[in-house]
Short mmCIF file of C-alpha atoms and ligand atoms in Angstrom, two decimals:
data_model
loop_
_atom_site.label_atom_id
_atom_site.label_comp_id
_atom_site.label_asym_id
_atom_site.label_seq_id
_atom_site.Cartn_x
_atom_site.Cartn_y
_atom_site.Cartn_z
CA MET A 142 108.85 117.44 39.35
CA GLU A 143 111.09 118.91 36.65
CA ILE A 144 114.16 120.90 37.65
CA ALA A 145 114.69 121.72 33.97
CA LYS A 146 113.05 120.59 30.73
CA ASN A 147 113.10 116.77 30.65
CA ILE A 148 115.14 116.56 33.85
CA LYS A 149 113.06 115.31 36.76
CA TYR A 150 113.63 115.17 40.50
CA ILE A 151 112.90 111.58 41.58
CA GLY A 152 114.37 111.63 45.09
CA VAL A 153 112.65 110.56 48.30
CA ASP A 154 112.30 111.97 51.79
CA ASP A 155 113.17 110.13 54.97
CA MET A 156 111.05 111.58 57.75
CA ASP A 157 111.36 108.77 60.26
CA ILE A 158 115.13 108.30 60.47
CA ASP A 159 116.35 108.91 64.03
CA LEU A 160 120.02 109.62 63.30
CA PHE A 161 121.52 110.29 59.86
CA GLU A 162 124.81 108.41 59.37
CA GLY A 163 124.05 106.88 62.76
CA GLN A 164 125.01 110.09 64.53
CA TYR A 165 123.37 113.30 63.30
CA LYS A 166 119.98 114.41 64.59
CA VAL A 167 117.69 115.37 61.73
CA PRO A 168 114.50 116.73 63.31
CA GLU A 169 113.18 117.69 59.90
CA GLY A 170 114.31 114.46 58.21
CA ILE A 171 116.61 114.20 55.21
CA SER A 172 116.12 113.84 51.48
CA TYR A 173 117.99 111.36 49.31
CA ASN A 174 118.03 113.10 45.96
CA SER A 175 117.98 111.38 42.61
CA TYR A 176 117.25 112.74 39.15
CA LEU A 177 116.22 111.39 35.77
CA ILE A 178 117.39 112.84 32.45
CA ASP A 179 114.86 111.91 29.81
CA ASP A 180 116.50 111.99 26.37
CA GLU A 181 117.25 109.57 23.50
CA LYS A 182 119.25 107.79 26.17
CA ILE A 183 117.82 107.86 29.68
CA ALA A 184 120.14 108.53 32.59
CA VAL A 185 119.29 107.99 36.26
CA MET A 186 121.42 110.08 38.59
CA ASP A 187 122.17 108.01 41.71
CA THR A 188 119.91 105.79 43.79
CA VAL A 189 118.87 106.27 47.44
CA ASP A 190 119.25 104.82 50.92
CA ALA A 191 118.08 101.22 51.44
CA ARG A 192 115.48 102.53 53.88
CA LYS A 193 113.61 104.14 51.00
CA THR A 194 114.57 102.06 47.96
CA ASP A 195 111.09 100.57 47.45
CA GLU A 196 109.50 104.02 47.39
CA TRP A 197 112.23 105.34 45.09
CA ILE A 198 111.99 102.46 42.61
CA ALA A 199 108.21 102.98 42.41
CA GLY A 200 108.81 106.66 41.59
CA LEU A 201 111.49 105.73 39.05
CA GLU A 202 109.15 103.26 37.34
CA ALA A 203 106.43 105.89 37.16
CA ALA A 204 108.85 108.40 35.63
CA LEU A 205 110.10 105.82 33.12
CA ALA A 206 106.53 104.96 32.06
CA GLY A 207 107.47 101.57 30.71
CA ARG A 208 110.87 102.50 29.27
CA THR A 209 114.20 101.39 30.70
CA PRO A 210 117.21 103.47 31.70
CA ASP A 211 120.40 103.34 29.64
CA TYR A 212 122.73 104.71 32.31
CA LEU A 213 122.91 104.84 36.08
CA ILE A 214 125.30 107.66 36.97
CA ILE A 215 126.98 106.78 40.29
CA HIS A 216 128.41 109.99 41.72
CA HIS A 217 129.05 108.64 45.21
CA MET A 218 129.11 105.16 46.71
CA GLU A 219 128.07 105.96 50.28
CA PRO A 220 125.03 103.78 51.04
CA ASP A 221 122.62 106.71 51.45
CA HIS A 222 122.94 107.11 47.67
CA ALA A 223 124.23 103.83 46.31
CA SER A 224 122.14 101.21 48.09
CA GLY A 225 120.04 100.66 44.96
CA VAL A 226 122.93 100.20 42.49
CA ARG A 227 122.72 96.41 42.43
CA LEU A 228 118.95 96.49 42.24
CA VAL A 229 119.00 98.82 39.20
CA LEU A 230 121.69 96.84 37.37
CA ASP A 231 119.83 93.57 38.05
CA LYS A 232 116.43 94.98 37.12
CA TYR A 233 117.55 96.66 33.89
CA PRO A 234 120.10 94.40 32.15
CA GLY A 235 120.66 96.97 29.40
CA CYS A 236 121.60 99.71 31.86
CA LYS A 237 125.25 100.61 32.37
CA GLY A 238 126.62 102.05 35.58
CA VAL A 239 128.83 105.11 34.98
CA CYS A 240 131.38 105.81 37.71
CA THR A 241 134.99 106.41 38.63
CA GLN A 242 137.53 103.60 38.86
CA LYS A 243 137.51 103.87 42.65
CA ALA A 244 133.72 103.63 42.71
CA ALA A 245 133.90 100.46 40.59
CA VAL A 246 136.08 98.86 43.25
CA MET A 247 133.53 99.87 45.88
CA VAL A 248 130.64 98.44 43.86
CA LYS A 249 132.26 95.03 44.19
CA ARG A 250 132.98 95.58 47.88
CA PHE A 251 129.46 96.65 48.73
CA PHE A 252 127.54 94.17 46.60
CA ASP A 253 129.97 91.24 46.35
CA VAL A 254 129.12 90.94 42.65
CA ASP A 255 131.48 91.57 39.78
CA PHE A 256 129.63 94.08 37.61
CA ALA A 257 132.85 95.01 35.76
CA ASP A 258 131.30 94.47 32.31
CA ARG A 259 128.32 96.60 33.30
CA LEU A 260 130.35 99.61 34.46
CA GLN A 261 131.64 102.42 32.26
CA ILE A 262 134.61 104.07 33.95
CA VAL A 263 134.96 107.82 33.45
CA LYS A 264 137.65 110.32 34.34
CA GLU A 265 138.08 114.08 34.49
CA GLY A 266 136.61 115.83 31.45
CA ASP A 267 135.02 112.74 29.87
CA THR A 268 131.61 113.35 28.38
CA LEU A 269 128.52 111.22 27.86
CA GLN A 270 126.09 112.11 25.08
CA LEU A 271 122.48 111.33 25.90
CA GLY A 272 120.92 113.13 22.90
CA GLU A 273 120.27 116.81 23.49
CA HIS A 274 121.90 116.53 26.88
CA THR A 275 125.60 115.95 27.46
CA LEU A 276 127.15 115.09 30.80
CA GLN A 277 130.68 116.26 31.51
CA PHE A 278 132.35 114.48 34.41
CA ILE A 279 134.29 116.33 37.09
CA MET A 280 136.34 114.37 39.58
CA ALA A 281 135.74 115.40 43.20
CA PRO A 282 137.91 113.08 45.30
CA MET A 283 137.52 113.38 49.08
CA ILE A 284 134.36 115.44 48.95
CA HIS A 285 134.05 113.52 51.14
CA TRP A 286 134.89 110.01 49.91
CA PRO A 287 137.68 109.14 47.46
CA GLU A 288 135.48 107.85 44.61
CA VAL A 289 133.27 110.92 44.33
CA MET A 290 132.64 112.64 41.03
CA MET A 291 130.21 115.30 39.93
CA SER A 292 128.72 115.84 36.52
CA PHE A 293 127.86 118.97 34.60
CA GLU A 294 124.89 118.81 32.24
CA GLN A 295 125.87 121.19 29.48
CA LYS A 296 122.51 122.06 27.88
CA GLU A 297 120.77 123.30 31.01
CA GLY A 298 123.90 124.18 33.01
CA ILE A 299 123.21 121.79 35.87
CA LEU A 300 125.96 120.74 38.25
CA PHE A 301 125.07 117.41 39.83
CA ALA A 302 127.15 118.10 42.92
CA ALA A 303 127.08 114.85 44.95
CA ASP A 304 127.11 115.69 48.68
CA ALA A 305 128.41 119.23 48.11
CA PHE A 306 125.76 121.92 48.67
CA GLY A 307 123.73 119.32 50.57
CA LYS A 308 121.53 120.19 53.52
CA PHE A 309 119.84 118.35 56.36
CA GLY A 310 116.04 118.46 56.24
CA ALA A 311 113.54 116.64 54.06
CA LEU A 312 111.87 118.41 51.17
CA SER A 313 108.38 117.53 52.41
CA HIS A 314 107.06 119.41 55.37
CA PRO A 315 106.38 117.28 58.47
CA ASP A 316 102.89 118.77 58.71
CA SER A 317 101.83 118.27 55.13
CA GLU A 318 101.39 115.43 52.66
CA GLY A 319 104.08 115.10 50.00
CA MET A 320 106.42 117.75 48.72
CA ALA A 321 105.29 121.24 47.83
CA ALA A 322 106.98 122.41 44.63
CA ASP A 323 108.50 125.44 46.33
CA ARG A 324 110.38 123.29 48.85
CA LEU A 325 112.39 121.74 46.02
CA HIS A 326 114.03 125.11 45.38
CA ALA A 327 116.53 126.62 47.81
CA THR A 328 115.96 130.11 49.11
CA VAL A 329 118.67 132.25 50.66
CA ASP A 330 116.59 132.66 53.82
CA GLY A 331 116.91 129.55 55.91
CA TRP A 332 119.30 127.55 53.73
CA ALA A 333 122.54 128.16 55.61
CA CYS A 334 121.50 126.90 59.05
CA GLU A 335 121.13 123.21 58.24
CA ALA A 336 123.48 123.37 55.22
CA ARG A 337 126.21 124.68 57.53
CA ARG A 338 125.62 121.98 60.14
CA TYR A 339 125.74 119.42 57.31
CA TYR A 340 128.88 120.92 55.75
CA PHE A 341 131.09 121.24 58.83
CA ASN A 342 130.15 117.86 60.26
CA ILE A 343 130.26 115.83 57.06
CA VAL A 344 132.45 117.61 54.53
CA GLY A 345 134.33 120.04 56.82
CA LYS A 346 137.58 118.13 57.05
CA TYR A 347 138.03 118.37 53.29
CA GLY A 348 138.03 122.14 52.77
CA ALA A 349 141.10 122.01 50.53
CA MET A 350 139.35 119.60 48.16
CA VAL A 351 136.25 121.80 48.09
CA GLN A 352 138.47 124.75 47.19
CA VAL A 353 139.91 122.75 44.25
CA LEU A 354 136.39 121.87 43.14
CA LEU A 355 135.20 125.49 43.32
CA LYS A 356 138.11 126.55 41.12
CA LYS A 357 137.26 123.81 38.60
CA ALA A 358 133.61 124.83 38.63
CA ALA A 359 134.28 128.57 38.26
CA PRO A 360 134.53 128.62 34.43
CA LEU A 361 131.41 126.46 33.95
CA PRO A 362 128.15 128.26 33.08
CA ILE A 363 126.32 126.75 36.08
CA ARG A 364 122.65 127.70 36.26
CA ILE A 365 121.46 125.03 38.69
CA ILE A 366 123.18 123.05 41.44
CA ALA A 367 121.52 119.68 42.09
CA PRO A 368 122.90 118.15 45.31
CA LEU A 369 122.26 114.70 46.77
CA HIS A 370 120.50 116.13 49.86
CA GLY A 371 118.23 119.11 50.28
CA PRO A 372 116.80 121.58 47.81
CA VAL A 373 118.00 122.31 44.30
CA ILE A 374 119.78 125.65 43.99
CA ASP A 375 118.53 127.56 40.96
CA SER A 376 118.65 131.22 42.01
CA ASP A 377 121.15 133.49 43.78
CA LEU A 378 123.97 131.08 42.91
CA GLY A 379 126.57 133.68 43.88
CA TYR A 380 125.40 133.54 47.49
CA TYR A 381 125.69 129.76 47.77
CA LEU A 382 129.03 129.59 45.95
CA SER A 383 130.58 132.36 48.03
CA THR A 384 129.23 130.79 51.25
CA TYR A 385 130.87 127.50 50.28
CA ASP A 386 134.07 129.35 49.50
CA THR A 387 134.05 130.93 52.99
CA TRP A 388 133.36 127.62 54.70
CA SER A 389 135.91 125.61 52.76
CA ALA A 390 138.62 128.26 53.19
CA TYR A 391 138.08 127.98 56.99
CA LYS A 392 137.25 131.67 57.17
CA PRO A 393 134.77 132.68 59.91
CA GLU A 394 131.39 133.41 58.41
CA ASP A 395 130.27 135.80 61.15
CA GLU A 396 131.90 137.96 63.77
CA GLY A 397 130.80 136.59 67.11
CA ILE A 398 131.75 134.63 70.18
CA PHE A 399 130.69 131.05 70.75
CA ILE A 400 130.93 129.79 74.34
CA ALA A 401 131.01 125.98 74.62
CA TYR A 402 130.81 124.71 78.17
CA CYS A 403 130.24 121.67 80.30
CA SER A 404 129.66 121.59 84.02
CA LEU A 405 129.53 118.98 86.77
CA HIS A 406 127.55 120.83 89.43
CA GLY A 407 126.55 124.07 87.70
CA ASN A 408 129.50 126.27 88.73
CA THR A 409 131.32 126.22 85.40
CA ARG A 410 127.96 126.70 83.70
CA GLN A 411 127.34 129.75 85.89
CA ALA A 412 130.72 131.17 84.88
CA ALA A 413 130.09 130.50 81.18
CA LEU A 414 126.69 132.18 81.29
CA LYS A 415 128.11 135.08 83.32
CA LEU A 416 130.73 135.59 80.62
CA ALA A 417 127.97 135.54 77.99
CA GLU A 418 126.04 138.12 80.00
CA ILE A 419 129.07 140.43 80.36
CA LEU A 420 129.79 140.14 76.63
CA SER A 421 126.17 140.72 75.63
CA ALA A 422 125.98 143.79 77.89
CA LYS A 423 128.77 145.33 75.84
CA GLY A 424 126.42 145.37 72.85
CA GLY A 425 127.42 144.95 69.24
CA VAL A 426 128.82 141.48 69.77
CA LYS A 427 126.96 138.33 68.83
CA VAL A 428 127.17 135.70 71.59
CA SER A 429 126.06 132.10 71.35
CA THR A 430 126.35 129.38 74.00
CA SER A 431 126.11 125.60 74.10
CA ASP A 432 125.90 123.14 76.98
CA LEU A 433 127.93 120.37 75.41
CA ALA A 434 126.36 117.65 77.53
CA ARG A 435 122.79 118.61 76.60
CA ASP A 436 122.80 120.40 73.28
CA ASP A 437 123.42 118.91 69.85
CA MET A 438 127.17 118.30 69.39
CA ALA A 439 126.86 118.77 65.61
CA GLU A 440 125.35 122.19 66.21
CA ALA A 441 128.20 123.08 68.58
CA ILE A 442 130.70 122.14 65.86
CA GLU A 443 128.74 124.26 63.39
CA ASP A 444 128.84 127.29 65.71
CA ALA A 445 132.52 126.86 66.46
CA PHE A 446 133.25 127.15 62.73
CA ARG A 447 130.67 129.86 62.15
CA TYR A 448 132.15 132.48 64.49
CA ASP A 449 135.62 133.99 64.69
CA ARG A 450 136.01 133.57 68.47
CA LEU A 451 135.50 130.54 70.69
CA VAL A 452 135.54 130.20 74.48
CA VAL A 453 135.77 126.74 76.03
CA CYS A 454 134.81 126.33 79.69
CA ALA A 455 135.27 123.04 81.52
CA PRO A 456 135.83 121.67 85.00
CA THR A 457 138.69 119.37 85.85
CA TYR A 458 137.57 115.75 85.92
CA ASP A 459 139.69 112.73 86.85
CA GLY A 460 142.79 114.90 86.49
CA GLY A 461 141.80 115.91 82.98
CA LEU A 462 138.69 116.89 81.04
CA MET A 463 135.06 115.95 81.25
CA PRO A 464 134.58 113.43 78.43
CA VAL A 465 132.07 115.64 76.64
CA MET A 466 134.62 118.47 76.34
CA GLN A 467 137.23 115.94 75.20
CA ASP A 468 134.75 114.82 72.57
CA PHE A 469 134.09 118.40 71.42
CA LEU A 470 137.82 119.09 71.07
CA HIS A 471 138.29 115.79 69.23
CA HIS A 472 135.52 116.75 66.82
CA LEU A 473 137.18 120.13 66.20
CA ALA A 474 140.55 118.48 65.58
CA ILE A 475 139.27 115.91 63.09
CA LYS A 476 137.24 118.55 61.26
CA ALA A 477 140.42 120.63 60.82
CA TYR A 478 139.33 123.52 63.04
CA GLN A 479 141.69 126.43 62.40
CA ASN A 480 142.13 130.15 61.93
CA ARG A 481 140.17 131.26 65.01
CA THR A 482 140.76 133.04 68.34
CA VAL A 483 140.23 130.90 71.44
CA ALA A 484 139.90 131.66 75.15
CA ILE A 485 139.95 129.06 77.91
CA VAL A 486 138.13 128.91 81.25
CA GLU A 487 138.81 126.04 83.63
CA ASN A 488 137.48 125.01 87.02
CA GLY A 489 139.20 122.98 89.70
CA SER A 490 138.72 122.36 93.41
CA TRP A 491 142.18 121.03 94.28
CA ALA A 492 144.40 120.62 91.21
CA PRO A 493 142.96 122.41 88.14
CA ALA A 494 144.15 120.61 85.00
CA ALA A 495 141.38 121.23 82.44
CA GLY A 496 142.94 124.46 81.14
CA LYS A 497 146.23 122.76 80.33
CA LYS A 498 144.45 119.92 78.54
CA MET A 499 142.35 122.31 76.46
CA LEU A 500 145.39 124.46 75.65
CA GLU A 501 147.30 121.39 74.48
CA ALA A 502 144.43 120.41 72.19
CA PHE A 503 144.34 123.83 70.51
CA GLN A 504 148.13 123.94 70.18
CA GLN A 505 147.80 120.96 67.81
CA MET A 506 145.45 122.94 65.55
CA LYS A 507 146.47 125.35 62.80
CA ASP A 508 146.46 129.15 63.18
CA ILE A 509 144.76 129.32 66.56
CA THR A 510 145.36 132.49 68.58
CA ILE A 511 145.00 131.85 72.32
CA ILE A 512 143.86 134.70 74.53
CA GLU A 513 146.02 134.65 77.66
CA PRO A 514 145.73 133.95 80.50
CA VAL A 515 143.59 130.89 81.06
CA VAL A 516 140.88 131.89 83.55
CA THR A 517 140.72 129.57 86.55
CA ILE A 518 137.55 129.28 88.63
CA GLU A 519 138.29 128.00 92.10
CA SER A 520 135.25 125.77 92.69
CA THR A 521 132.57 128.49 92.59
CA VAL A 522 131.95 131.85 90.96
CA LYS A 523 133.13 134.62 93.31
CA ALA A 524 134.00 138.30 93.00
CA LYS A 525 137.48 137.38 91.72
CA THR A 526 135.97 135.08 89.07
CA ILE A 527 133.73 137.88 87.85
CA ALA A 528 136.70 140.25 87.72
CA ASP A 529 138.67 137.67 85.70
CA LEU A 530 135.74 137.03 83.37
CA THR A 531 135.28 140.79 82.89
CA ALA A 532 138.95 141.13 81.96
CA LEU A 533 138.59 138.19 79.55
CA ALA A 534 135.45 139.73 78.04
CA ASN A 535 137.35 142.98 77.41
CA LYS A 536 140.03 141.07 75.52
CA LEU A 537 137.49 139.00 73.61
CA ALA A 538 135.38 141.95 72.56
FE1 FEO B 1037 125.08 111.71 51.40
FE2 FEO B 1037 128.34 110.98 51.59
O1 FEO B 1037 126.58 110.58 51.49
#
């Protein structure tokens, strides 16, 4: 399928992967995107995951129709995109890999072969003339690996954006054969949900680098964004760019309250849901909840970043926190959670300590406003607990 004249999508879907990157649930699969620029010189933009290399190479061969590629553009060396680099360079001896210096080091590390004479190293602003099409290289270090670059195709205005603007979810539909043309193109409705979960869990730590990239991209006449996962963005670009600006600046996207809880015997859960009920009854406030032990952790991280207010509710366990809450807080810390308002609810039957532990975790994060006091549940939800939760709800709302 063409995304522009003589520029084809040649990516593949992975519908049977259980966990992406060994940790993220992808109920609708994931796509490994790759593109082919067909000009006097032929450029292949990235390869795919080893799980799907055979399928991808068959598609590449079909698109080449007997010709051979001149360049393999390597935007990112993570194996979901670079597993086929050695295969391509071996199969097409006239093909040069085009990458950053850091990527060249990784090529040797991953494949244990010195392809130095087959790699063309590029840096910020370098261009590569293919004929009618010209690629301009844009360095994008730490989005989200150090060797990452993007490229801007000047004729059609296409930003090949590496993992940026990526989204979980395959481009085929699980219930249908192959990819429908309309699923290749992003639509504002329905894009953000899985793009946000992808962004905050995979790229989220590197907001400052994304901000630098957005500033570099601002003067470019971008018409299409072609990411390495998910649909191509070729309409309403302002929406996607401003959403990425919000996310990477660590600004809340929506006003709302996210309640993340865990519970040993249901009492803390009861308190968390009671708080949600009190808040919802107030009207006009969006409330979302997650049982951290049962719901998707990546989705909980997404919601924590999405909303401006967060409530954490946990029982005391072994003199500290239930491991699942510890894990949630660790995820927030490593993803640079910041600039939010947080309230804390703890439970304890003899020496409540969870509140202190959660408070300490948030004190290590940047620009967190804590709503005082910490609410303490004494074993079970009682009239006093409901009064305390009502007072907390008033402050939160
Ligand atoms: Fe989609 Fe960072 O790999």
